[in-house]
XYZ file of C-alpha atoms in Angstrom:
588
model
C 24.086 -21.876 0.987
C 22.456 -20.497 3.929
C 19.651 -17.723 3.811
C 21.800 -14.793 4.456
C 24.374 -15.731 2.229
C 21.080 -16.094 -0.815
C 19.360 -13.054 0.657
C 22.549 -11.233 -0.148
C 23.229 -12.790 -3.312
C 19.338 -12.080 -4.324
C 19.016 -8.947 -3.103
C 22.780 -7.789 -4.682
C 21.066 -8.942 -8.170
C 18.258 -7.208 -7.975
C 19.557 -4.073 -6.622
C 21.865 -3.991 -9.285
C 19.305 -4.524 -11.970
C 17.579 -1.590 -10.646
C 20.520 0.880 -9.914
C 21.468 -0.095 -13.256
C 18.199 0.688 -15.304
C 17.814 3.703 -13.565
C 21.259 4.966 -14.767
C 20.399 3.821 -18.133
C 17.143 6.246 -18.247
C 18.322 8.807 -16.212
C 15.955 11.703 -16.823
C 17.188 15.086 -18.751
C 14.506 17.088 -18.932
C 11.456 18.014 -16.547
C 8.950 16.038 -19.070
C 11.233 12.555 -18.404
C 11.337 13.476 -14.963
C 7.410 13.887 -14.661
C 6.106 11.625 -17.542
C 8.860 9.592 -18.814
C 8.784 11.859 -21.617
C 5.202 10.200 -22.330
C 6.259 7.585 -25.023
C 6.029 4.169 -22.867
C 4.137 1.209 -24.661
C 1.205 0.077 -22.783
C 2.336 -2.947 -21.863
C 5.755 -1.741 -20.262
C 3.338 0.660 -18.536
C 0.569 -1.291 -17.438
C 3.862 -3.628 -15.617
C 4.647 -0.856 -14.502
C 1.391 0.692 -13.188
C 1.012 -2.681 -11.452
C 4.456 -2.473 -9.695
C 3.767 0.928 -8.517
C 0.179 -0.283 -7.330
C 1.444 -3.477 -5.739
C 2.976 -1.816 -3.047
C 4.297 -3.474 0.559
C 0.472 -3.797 1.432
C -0.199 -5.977 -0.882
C 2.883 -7.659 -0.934
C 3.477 -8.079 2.578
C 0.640 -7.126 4.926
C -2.336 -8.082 2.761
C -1.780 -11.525 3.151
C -1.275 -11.228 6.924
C -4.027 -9.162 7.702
C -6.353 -11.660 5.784
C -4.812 -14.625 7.381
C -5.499 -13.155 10.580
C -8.630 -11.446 9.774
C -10.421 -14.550 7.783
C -13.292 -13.297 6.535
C -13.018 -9.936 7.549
C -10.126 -9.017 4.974
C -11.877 -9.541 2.308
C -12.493 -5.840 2.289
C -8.865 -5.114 1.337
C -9.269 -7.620 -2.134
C -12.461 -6.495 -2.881
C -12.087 -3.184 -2.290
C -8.345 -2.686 -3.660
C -9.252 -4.850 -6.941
C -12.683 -2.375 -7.497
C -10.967 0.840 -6.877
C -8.197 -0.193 -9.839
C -11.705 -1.204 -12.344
C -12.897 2.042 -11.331
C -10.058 4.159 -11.850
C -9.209 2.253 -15.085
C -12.906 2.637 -16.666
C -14.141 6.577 -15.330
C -10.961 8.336 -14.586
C -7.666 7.091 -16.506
C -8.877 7.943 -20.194
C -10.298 11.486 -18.979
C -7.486 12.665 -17.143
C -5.047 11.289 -20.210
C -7.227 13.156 -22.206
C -6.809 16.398 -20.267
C -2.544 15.854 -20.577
C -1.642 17.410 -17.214
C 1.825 15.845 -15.246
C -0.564 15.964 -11.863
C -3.571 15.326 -10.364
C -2.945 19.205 -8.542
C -2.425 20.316 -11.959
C -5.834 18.753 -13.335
C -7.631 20.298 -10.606
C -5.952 23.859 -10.910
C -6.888 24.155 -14.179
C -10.110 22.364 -14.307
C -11.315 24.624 -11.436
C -9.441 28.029 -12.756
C -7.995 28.763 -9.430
C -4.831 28.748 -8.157
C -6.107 28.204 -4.385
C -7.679 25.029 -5.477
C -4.398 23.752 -6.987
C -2.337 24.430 -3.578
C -5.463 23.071 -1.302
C -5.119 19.702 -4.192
C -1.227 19.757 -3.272
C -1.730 19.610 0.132
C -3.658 16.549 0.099
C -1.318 15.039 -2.466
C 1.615 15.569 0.201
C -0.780 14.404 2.890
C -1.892 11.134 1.269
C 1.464 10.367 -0.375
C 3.240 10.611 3.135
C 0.868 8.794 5.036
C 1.164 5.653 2.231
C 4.919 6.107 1.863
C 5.251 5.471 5.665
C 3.904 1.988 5.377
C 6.166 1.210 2.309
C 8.945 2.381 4.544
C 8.186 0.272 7.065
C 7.742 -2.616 4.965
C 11.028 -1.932 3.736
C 12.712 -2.208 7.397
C 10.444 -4.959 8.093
C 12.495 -7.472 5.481
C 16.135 -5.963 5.577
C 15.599 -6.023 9.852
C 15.268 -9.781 9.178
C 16.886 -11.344 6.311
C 20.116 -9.313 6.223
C 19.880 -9.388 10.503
C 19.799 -5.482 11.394
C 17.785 -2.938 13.328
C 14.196 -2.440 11.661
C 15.051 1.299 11.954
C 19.047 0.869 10.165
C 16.705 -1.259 7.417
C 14.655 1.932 6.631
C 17.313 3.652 6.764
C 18.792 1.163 4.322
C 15.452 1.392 2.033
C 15.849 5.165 2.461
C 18.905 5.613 0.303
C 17.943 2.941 -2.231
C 15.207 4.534 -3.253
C 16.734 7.957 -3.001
C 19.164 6.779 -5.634
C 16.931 5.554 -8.283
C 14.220 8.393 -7.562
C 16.831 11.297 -7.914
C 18.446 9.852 -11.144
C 15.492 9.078 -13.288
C 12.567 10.570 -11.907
C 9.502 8.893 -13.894
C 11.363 7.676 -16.734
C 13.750 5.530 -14.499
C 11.139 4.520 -12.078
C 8.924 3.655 -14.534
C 11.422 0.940 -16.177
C 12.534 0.297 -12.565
C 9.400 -1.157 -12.065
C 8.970 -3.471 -15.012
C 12.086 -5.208 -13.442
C 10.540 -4.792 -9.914
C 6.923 -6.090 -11.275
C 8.820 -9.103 -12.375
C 10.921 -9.885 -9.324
C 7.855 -9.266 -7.053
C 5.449 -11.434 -8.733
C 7.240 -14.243 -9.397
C 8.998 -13.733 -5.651
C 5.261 -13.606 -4.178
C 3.830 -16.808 -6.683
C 6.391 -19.187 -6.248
C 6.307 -20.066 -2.236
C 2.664 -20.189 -2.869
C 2.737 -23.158 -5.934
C 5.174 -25.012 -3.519
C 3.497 -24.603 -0.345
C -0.091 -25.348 -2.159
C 2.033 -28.904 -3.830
C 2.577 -29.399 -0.507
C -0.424 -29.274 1.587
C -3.241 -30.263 -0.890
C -1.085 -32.008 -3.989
C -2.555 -28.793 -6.161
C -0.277 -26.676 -8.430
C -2.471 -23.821 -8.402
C -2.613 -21.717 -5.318
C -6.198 -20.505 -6.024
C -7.170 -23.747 -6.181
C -5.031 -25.427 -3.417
C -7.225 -22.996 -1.226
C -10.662 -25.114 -1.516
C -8.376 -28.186 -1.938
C -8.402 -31.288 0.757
C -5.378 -32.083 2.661
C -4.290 -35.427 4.165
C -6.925 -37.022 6.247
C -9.149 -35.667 3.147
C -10.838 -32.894 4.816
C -10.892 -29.544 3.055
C -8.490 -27.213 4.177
C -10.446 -24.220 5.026
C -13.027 -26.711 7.426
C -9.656 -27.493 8.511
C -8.543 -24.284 9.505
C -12.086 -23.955 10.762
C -11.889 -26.322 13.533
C -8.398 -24.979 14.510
C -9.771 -21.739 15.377
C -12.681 -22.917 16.821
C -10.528 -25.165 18.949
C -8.281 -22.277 19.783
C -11.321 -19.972 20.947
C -11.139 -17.813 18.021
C -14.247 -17.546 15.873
C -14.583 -19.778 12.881
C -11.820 -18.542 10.231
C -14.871 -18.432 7.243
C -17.286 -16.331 9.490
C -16.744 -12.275 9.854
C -16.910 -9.992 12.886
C -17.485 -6.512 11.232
C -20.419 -5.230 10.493
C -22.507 -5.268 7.384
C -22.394 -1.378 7.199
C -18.389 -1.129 8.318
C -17.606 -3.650 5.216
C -19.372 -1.914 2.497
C -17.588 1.527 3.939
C -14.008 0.568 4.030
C -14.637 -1.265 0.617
C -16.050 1.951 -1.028
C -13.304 3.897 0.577
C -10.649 1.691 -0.874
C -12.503 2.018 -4.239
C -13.232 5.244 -4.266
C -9.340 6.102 -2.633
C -7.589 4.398 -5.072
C -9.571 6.175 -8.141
C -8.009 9.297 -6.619
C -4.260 8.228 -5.727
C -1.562 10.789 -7.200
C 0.731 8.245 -7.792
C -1.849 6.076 -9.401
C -3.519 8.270 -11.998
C 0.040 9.880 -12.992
C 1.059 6.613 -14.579
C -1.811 7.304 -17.486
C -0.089 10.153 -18.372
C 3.407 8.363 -19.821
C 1.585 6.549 -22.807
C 1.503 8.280 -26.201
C -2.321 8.355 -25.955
C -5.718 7.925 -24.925
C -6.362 4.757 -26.668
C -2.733 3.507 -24.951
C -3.741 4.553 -21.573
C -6.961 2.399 -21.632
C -4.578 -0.735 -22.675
C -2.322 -0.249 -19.977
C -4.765 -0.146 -17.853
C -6.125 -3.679 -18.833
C -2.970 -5.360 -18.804
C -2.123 -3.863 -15.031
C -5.356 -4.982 -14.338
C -4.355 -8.740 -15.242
C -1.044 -8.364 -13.713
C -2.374 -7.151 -10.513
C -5.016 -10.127 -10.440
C -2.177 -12.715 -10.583
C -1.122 -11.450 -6.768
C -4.679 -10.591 -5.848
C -6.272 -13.839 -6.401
C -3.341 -15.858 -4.565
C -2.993 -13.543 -1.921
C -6.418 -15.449 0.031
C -4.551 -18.520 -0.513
C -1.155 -17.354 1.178
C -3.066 -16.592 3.966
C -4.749 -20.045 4.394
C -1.912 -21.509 4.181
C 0.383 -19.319 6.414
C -2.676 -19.147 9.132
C -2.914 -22.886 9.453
C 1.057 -23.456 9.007
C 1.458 -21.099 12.059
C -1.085 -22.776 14.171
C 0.639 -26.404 13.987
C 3.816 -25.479 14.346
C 3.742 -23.287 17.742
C 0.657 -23.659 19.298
C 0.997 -25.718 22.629
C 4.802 -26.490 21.538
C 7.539 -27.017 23.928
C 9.213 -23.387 23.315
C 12.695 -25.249 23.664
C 11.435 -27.529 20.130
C 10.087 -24.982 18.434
C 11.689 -24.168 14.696
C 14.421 -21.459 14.601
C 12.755 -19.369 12.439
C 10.459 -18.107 15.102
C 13.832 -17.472 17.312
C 14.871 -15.517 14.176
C 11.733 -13.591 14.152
C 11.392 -13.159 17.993
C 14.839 -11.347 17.896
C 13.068 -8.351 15.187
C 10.528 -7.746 18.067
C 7.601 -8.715 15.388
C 6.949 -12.502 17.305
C 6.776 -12.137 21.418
C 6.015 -15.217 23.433
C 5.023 -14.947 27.632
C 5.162 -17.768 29.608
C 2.104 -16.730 31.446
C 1.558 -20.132 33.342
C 5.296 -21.158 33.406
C 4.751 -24.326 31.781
C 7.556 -23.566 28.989
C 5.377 -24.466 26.272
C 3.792 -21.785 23.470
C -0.421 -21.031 24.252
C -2.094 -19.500 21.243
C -5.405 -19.250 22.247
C -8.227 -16.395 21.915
C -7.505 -13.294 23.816
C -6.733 -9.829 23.712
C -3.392 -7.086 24.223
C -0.820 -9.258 23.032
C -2.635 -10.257 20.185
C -3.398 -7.306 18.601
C -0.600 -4.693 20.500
C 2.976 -4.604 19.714
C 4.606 -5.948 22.854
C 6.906 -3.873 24.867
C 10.288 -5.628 25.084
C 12.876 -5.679 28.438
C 16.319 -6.213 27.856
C 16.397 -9.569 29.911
C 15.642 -13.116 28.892
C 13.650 -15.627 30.162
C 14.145 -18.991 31.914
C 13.930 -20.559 28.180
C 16.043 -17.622 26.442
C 12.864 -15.883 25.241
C 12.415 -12.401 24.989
C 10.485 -10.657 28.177
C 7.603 -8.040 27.526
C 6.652 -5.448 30.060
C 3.351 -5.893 29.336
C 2.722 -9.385 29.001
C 0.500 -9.379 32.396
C -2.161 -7.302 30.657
C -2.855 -10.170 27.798
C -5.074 -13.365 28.111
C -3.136 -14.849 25.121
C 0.094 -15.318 25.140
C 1.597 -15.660 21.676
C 2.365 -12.553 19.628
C 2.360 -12.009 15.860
C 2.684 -8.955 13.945
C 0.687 -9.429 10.594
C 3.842 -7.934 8.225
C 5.392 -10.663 8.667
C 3.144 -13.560 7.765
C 3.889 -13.147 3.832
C 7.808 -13.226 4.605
C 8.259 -15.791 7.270
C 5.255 -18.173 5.208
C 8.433 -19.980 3.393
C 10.340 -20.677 6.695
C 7.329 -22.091 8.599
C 6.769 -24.520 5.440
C 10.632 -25.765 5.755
C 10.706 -24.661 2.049
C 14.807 -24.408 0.089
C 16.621 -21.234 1.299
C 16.833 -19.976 -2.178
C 12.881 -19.627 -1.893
C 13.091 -17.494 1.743
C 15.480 -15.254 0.088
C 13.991 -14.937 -3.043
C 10.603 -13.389 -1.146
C 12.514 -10.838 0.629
C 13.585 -9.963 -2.605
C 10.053 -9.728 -3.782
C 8.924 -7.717 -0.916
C 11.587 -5.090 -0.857
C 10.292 -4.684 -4.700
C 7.046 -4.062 -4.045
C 8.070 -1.758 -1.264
C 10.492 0.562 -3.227
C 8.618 0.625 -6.542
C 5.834 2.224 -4.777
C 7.502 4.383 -2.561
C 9.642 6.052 -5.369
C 6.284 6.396 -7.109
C 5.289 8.525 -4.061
C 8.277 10.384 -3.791
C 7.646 11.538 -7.628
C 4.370 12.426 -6.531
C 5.798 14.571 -3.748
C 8.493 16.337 -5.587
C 6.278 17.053 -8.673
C 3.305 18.124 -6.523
C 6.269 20.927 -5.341
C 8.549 21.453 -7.914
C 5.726 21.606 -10.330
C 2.379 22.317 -9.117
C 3.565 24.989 -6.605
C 6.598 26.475 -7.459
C 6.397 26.600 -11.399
C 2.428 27.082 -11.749
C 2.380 29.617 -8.536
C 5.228 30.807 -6.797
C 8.209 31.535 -9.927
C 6.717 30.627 -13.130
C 9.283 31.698 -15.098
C 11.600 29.049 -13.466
C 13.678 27.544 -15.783
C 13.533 23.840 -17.037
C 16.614 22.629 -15.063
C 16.086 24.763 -12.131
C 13.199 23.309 -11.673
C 14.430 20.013 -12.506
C 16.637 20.508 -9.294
C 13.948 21.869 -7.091
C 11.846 18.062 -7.960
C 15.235 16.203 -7.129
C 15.515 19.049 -3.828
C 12.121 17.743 -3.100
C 12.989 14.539 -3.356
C 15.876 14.162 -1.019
C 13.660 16.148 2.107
C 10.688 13.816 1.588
C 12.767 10.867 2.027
C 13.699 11.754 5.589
C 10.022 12.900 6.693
C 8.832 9.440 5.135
C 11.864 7.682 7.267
C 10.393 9.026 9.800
C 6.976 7.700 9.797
C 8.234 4.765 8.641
C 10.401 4.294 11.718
C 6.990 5.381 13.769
C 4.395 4.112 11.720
C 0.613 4.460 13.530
C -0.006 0.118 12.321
C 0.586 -2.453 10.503
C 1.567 -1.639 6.719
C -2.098 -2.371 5.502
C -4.047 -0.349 7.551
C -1.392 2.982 7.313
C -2.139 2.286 4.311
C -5.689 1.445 3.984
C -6.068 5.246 5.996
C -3.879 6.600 2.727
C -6.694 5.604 0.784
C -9.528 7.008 2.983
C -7.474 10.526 2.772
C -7.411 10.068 -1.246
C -11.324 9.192 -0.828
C -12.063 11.903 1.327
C -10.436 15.034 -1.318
C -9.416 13.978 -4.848
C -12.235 11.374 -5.733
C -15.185 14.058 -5.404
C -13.335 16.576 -6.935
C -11.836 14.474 -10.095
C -15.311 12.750 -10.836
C -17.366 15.900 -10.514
C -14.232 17.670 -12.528
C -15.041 15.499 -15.238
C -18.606 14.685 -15.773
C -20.122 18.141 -13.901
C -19.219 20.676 -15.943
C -21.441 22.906 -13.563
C -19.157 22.363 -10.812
C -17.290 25.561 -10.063
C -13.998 25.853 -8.081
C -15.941 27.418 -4.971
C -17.496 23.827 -4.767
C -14.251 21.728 -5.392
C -12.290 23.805 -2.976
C -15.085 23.812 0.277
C -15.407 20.012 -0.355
C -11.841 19.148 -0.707
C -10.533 21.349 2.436
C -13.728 19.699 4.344
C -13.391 15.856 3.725
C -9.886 16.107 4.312
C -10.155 17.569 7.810
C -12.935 15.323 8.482
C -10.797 12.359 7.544
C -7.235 13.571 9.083
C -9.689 14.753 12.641
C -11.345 10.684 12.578
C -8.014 8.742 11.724
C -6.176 11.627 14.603
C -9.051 10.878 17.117
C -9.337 6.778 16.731
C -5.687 5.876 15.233
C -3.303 7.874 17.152
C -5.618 8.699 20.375
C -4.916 12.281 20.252
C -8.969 15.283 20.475
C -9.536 12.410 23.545
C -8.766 9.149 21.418
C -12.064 6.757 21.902
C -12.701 2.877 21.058
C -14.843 1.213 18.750
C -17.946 1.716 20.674
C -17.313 5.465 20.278
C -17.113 5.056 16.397
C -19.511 7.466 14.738
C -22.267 5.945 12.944
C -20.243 2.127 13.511
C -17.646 2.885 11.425
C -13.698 2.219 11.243
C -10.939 4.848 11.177
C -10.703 1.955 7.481
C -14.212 2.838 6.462
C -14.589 6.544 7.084
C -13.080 7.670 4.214
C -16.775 6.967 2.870
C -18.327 9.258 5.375
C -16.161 12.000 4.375
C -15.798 11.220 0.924
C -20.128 11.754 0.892
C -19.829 15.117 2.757
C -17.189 16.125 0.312
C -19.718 15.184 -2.665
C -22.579 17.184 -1.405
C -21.211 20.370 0.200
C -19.009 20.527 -3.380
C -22.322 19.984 -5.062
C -24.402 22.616 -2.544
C -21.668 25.394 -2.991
C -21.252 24.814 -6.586
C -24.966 25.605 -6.880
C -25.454 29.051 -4.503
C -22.293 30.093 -6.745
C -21.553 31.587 -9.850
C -21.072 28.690 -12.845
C -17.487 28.144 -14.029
C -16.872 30.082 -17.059
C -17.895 28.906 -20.512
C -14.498 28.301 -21.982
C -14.065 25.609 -18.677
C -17.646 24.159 -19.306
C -16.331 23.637 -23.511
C -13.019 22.152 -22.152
C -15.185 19.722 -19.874
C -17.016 18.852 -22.646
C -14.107 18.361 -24.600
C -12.335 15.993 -22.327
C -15.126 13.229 -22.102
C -14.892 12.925 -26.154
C -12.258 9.773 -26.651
C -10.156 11.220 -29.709
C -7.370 13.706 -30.741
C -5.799 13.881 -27.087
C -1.941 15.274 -27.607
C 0.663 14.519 -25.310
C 0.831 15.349 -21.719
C 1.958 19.146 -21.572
C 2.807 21.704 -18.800
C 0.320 23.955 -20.824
C-alpha cells in the first residue's frame, strides 16, 4: 500500500478509537465534565497527564527546532523536563489538596476576591489560546501533508475532531482519550527512531545510537560536526545564545509549565493526594521515554537532510521533498541557475517562511518572491523535521503513516485539554462563581460545551496565523503562564502572608509585561525591534523570567504595605501544606 492509502487506514483507526471512547465516557454532570468525576487511577492519569503534556511541540517541533538549533535547543528539554519535576514536587499535591476544578478557582479563593479570580481567568484564556494555536497548527501541518490538503482545510479538519470529543466528554472523555492518544503517540514517535538508529549506527536504542559511530567508524555527532562546519554553519555541538538567554528561557519553561491550567487540572481527577503524587511519577517516566529520544531524532533527521539535498541535482532529488515543497513548508531558489540544491550558511530563507508565486520554475520548483533577499537557498520549516524524518530515511510506508498518526495525537490530546481549560475557566470560574451563581448544574454544563464550540474557531484562527513555528508559540505560552500563575500559586501556597492586593498587582503586571515583550519582538507591532534591541539580552523565549521576577516582588512589596489576608485564609494555608485527609475536588 501506498502512504495515503496507510495514512488513511491509520488515521481512520485511531480516530475511531478516540470518537469511540469519548462516546463511551460521555460526561453527565459538571464534576465529569471538569474532573472526570475525580476517581481516575494514577496510572490511567499519569498516561494521561503525559498525553495532555506531550503536545505538538514536543511531538513535532521539538525535534526540529533541536535539529536545527544543535546545542541551542537544549533549553526546550531541559527546561520542559524541569518545569514537569517542579510542578510534580511543589505544586500538584498542594493544589490536590486544596480540591478546586481550576487554577482561577484556587486563586479566587485563596486570595478572597472575586477580582483576582477574573484577572486569573484572563490569563488562563490568554495562555491557553496562545498554546492551542500551535497545537492547531501542528494539526494542519500533518493532515496538509499526509492526507494532501490545504494546511488551513487540515485545521479546519483538526478543528471539528477535537470539537467532537471535547463537547461529548469534557474531562472524563478526554482524559481516557488520551490514554489511547499517549499510546498511539509514543509508540508512533519511538518506532522511526529504533529503525532509523538500526540503521545508521547498528544500535537499537535511539539514546544510544546518538553517541554511536556510523560507517567509516566516526561518531555520528563529529560527523554531523564536520557537515556543518563544511556547510558554513557553526559546529552542530557548540551554542550561539548566550549564557544569560539560556538559563532565562529554561527558568521560564520551568517556572511556565508549574503554572499551566491545563497542566495542574489533571491532579485534580485522582481520588487523592497520595494518588496525585503517583500520577505524577509515572507521567514523569512516560514523558522521559519521548524526551530523551527526542535529541536523537534530531541527529539523525539533521544529518539525513544534509546528504540527501545538499548540492543535489534538484531533478534527482527524492519525492518526498517534491511532496513537501507542494505544503509550502520546503522552498528551494535556484539562485545561481545551476539546477542543483545549495544548503549553505545564510540568512532570510533560512529562518523566514518563503513567499510563494503561482509559477514554476525551469525544473518545476516552486518560485518565492523573496528568494533575492536570502544568501542560502534551501528552505526548511522546523515542524516538519519529526514528520518527514521517516521519508528521508526510505523507511516502509506503514512507518510514515503511522507518525502522522502519532503527531495528530499529540496535537489533539493537548488541544482538547486547552479547550477544557477555556470552557471551565468560563462556564465555571466566571459565570457560576461571579456572574449567576445560582446557575443550575446542566445549564451550566451547556454554557462549558457553549464555550467550547466559540474557542475552537478563535484557536482556528491563530492556528491558521500562527506568529512561529509550533515550539516557540508555544514556548511564549509558557512565558505568559511564568509571567501570572507561577508567582501567584507558589506564594498562594507557602506565603500565607500574601494578601490578594499582592497576587492581583503582580499577576495584572507580569502579564502585560510579557504580552507588551512577545507584541513588541514577535509580532513587530509598539515599533517591533531585533535582537540587539532585546532588553537586558534576552529572548521574546526567555522573558517570561524577567516578568515572572517583577511579578514575585511587586506581589511580595504590595502584600507587605497592605492589610494581611484574614486569619481563617492564613489557617486554610496552613492547612493545605499538611499531606493528609484531602476530600475530593469540590465546587465548594
Amino acid at each position: 500500500m501506498n502512504v495515503e492509502t496507510w495514512t488513511w487506514l491509520l488515521v481512520g483507526l485511531t480516530f475511531a478509537l478516540y470518537f469511540g471512547i469519548a462516546i463511551w465516557a460521555r460526561a453527565g454532570s459538571t464534576k465529569e465534565f471538569y474532573v472526570a468525576g475525580g476517581g481516575v487511577s494514577p496510572l490511567a492519569n499519569g498516561m494521561a497527564t503525559a498525553a495532555d503534556w506531550m503536545s505538538a511541540a514536543s511531538f513535532i517541533s521539538m525535534a526540529g527546532i533541536i535539529s536545527f538549533s544543535g546545542y541551542d535547543g537544549s533549553v526546550y528539554l531541559m527546561g520542559w523536563t524541569g518545569g514537569y519535576v517542579l510542578l510534580a514536587l511543589l505544586l500538584a499535591p498542594y493544589l490536590r489538596k486544596f480540591g478546586k476544578f481550576t487554577v482561577p478557582d484556587f486563586i479566587g479563593d485563596r486570595y478572597y476576591s472575586n477580582t483576582a479570580r477574573t484577572v486569573a481567568v484572563i490569563c488562563a484564556l490568554i495562555v491557553s489560546f496562545t498554546y492551542v494555536a500551535g497545537q492547531m497548527r501542528g494539526v494542519g501541518i500533518v493532515f496538509s501533508q499526509f492526507l494532501q490538503v490545504d494546511i488551513n482545510l487540515g485545521v479546519f479538519i483538526g478543528m471539528a475532531v477535537v470539537l467532537t470529543f471535547a463537547l461529548l466528554g469534557g474531562m472524563k472523555g478526554i482524559t481516557y482519550t488520551q490514554v489511547a492518544q499517549y499510546c498511539v503517540l509514543i509508540f508512533a514517535f519511538m518506532v522511526p527512531a529504533i529503525f532509523i538508529s538500526l540503521q545508521m549506527t547498528g544500535n537499537i536504542i535511539p539514546q544510544l545510537g546518538m553517541g554511536g559511530k556510523v560507517e567509516g567508524g566516526a561518531f555520528l555527532l563529529d560527523k554531523l560536526d564536520a557537515l556543518h562546519v563544511e556547510l558554513g554553519f557553526d559546529a552542530y555541538t557548540s551554542g550561539r545564545k548566550s549564557t544569560w538567554d539560556v538559563f532565562a528561557i529554561t527558568l521560564a519553561l520551568m517556572t511556565g509549565t508549574a503554572g499551566l491550567p491545563h497542566v495542574i487540572v489533571r491532579f485534580f481527577t485522582v481520588p487523592k493526594v497520595k494518588d496525585a503524587r503517583k500520577s505524577a511519577g509515572y507521567a514523569l517516566f512516560l514523558i522521559a521515554i519521548l524526551y530523551t529520544t527526542a535529541p536523537a531524532i534530531a541527529v539523525f533527521s539533521r544529518t539525513n537532510l544534509i546528504e540527501t539535498v545538499s548540492n543535489k541535482e534538484y531533478t534527482e532529488i527524492p519525492e518526498w521533498f517534491k511532496n513537501w515543497e507542494n505544503t509550502g513548508l520546503i522552498a528551494w531558489a535556484d539562485k545561481n541557475n545551476d539546477g542543483k540544491i545549495q544548503y549553505v550558511a545564510g540568512d532570510a530563507l533560512s529562518s523566514a517562511k518563503p513567499a510563494y508565486t503561482d509559477a514554476r520554475g525551469a525544473y518545476g520548483e516552486r518560485m518565492i518572491s523573496n528568494a533575492s533577499d536570502a544568501k542560502n537557498e534551501l528552505y526548511v520549516d522546523r515542524d516538519i523535521m519529526v514528520l518527514a524524518n521517516p521519508e528521508i530515511a526510505n523507511l516502509p510506508n506503514w512507518v510514515i503513516a503511522l507518525v502522522a498518526a502519532g503527531g495528530l495525537a499529540a496535537a489533539l490530546s493537548t488541544a482538547a485539554g486547552l479547550l477544557l481549560v477555556i470552557s471551565t475557566s468560563i462556564s465555571h470560574d466566571l459565570i457560576k462563581k461571579q456572574l449567576k451563581p445560582d446557575i443550575s448544574d446542566k445549564a451550566e454544563l451547556r454554557a462549558a460545551r457553549i464555550s467550547i464550540f466559540v474557542a475552537i474557531l478563535i484557536a482556528g484562527y491563530f492556528g491558521i496565523n500562527p506568529p512561529g513555528f509550533v515550539a516557540a508559540v508555544v514556548a511564549l505560552a509558557f512565558g505568559l503562564a511564568a509571567a501570572s500563575f507561577f508567582p501567584a500559586i507558589i506564594l498562594g501556597i507557602f506565603d500565607k502572608r500574601m494578601n490578594s492586593q499582592g497576587a492581583i498587582s503582580g499577576m495584572i503586571v507580569g502579564i502585560v509585561l510579557m504580552l507588551f515583550y512577545m507584541m513588541k519582538f514577535k509580532l513587530d507591532m509598539f515599533g517591533g525591534g531585533t535582537s540587539a534591541d532585546w532588553w537586558f539580552g534576552t529572548s521574546p523565549e526567555g522573558f517570561g523570567t524577567i516578568a515572572m521576577l517583577v511579578n514575585v516582588v511587586i506581589s511580595l512589596v504590595v502584600s507587605r504595605m497592605t492589610p494581611a489576608p484574614p486569619q481563617d485564609v492564613q489557617d486554610m494555608v496552613e492547612s493545605i501544606r499538611i499531606p493528609s485527609d484531602a476530600g475530593e475536588a469540590t465546587s465548594h
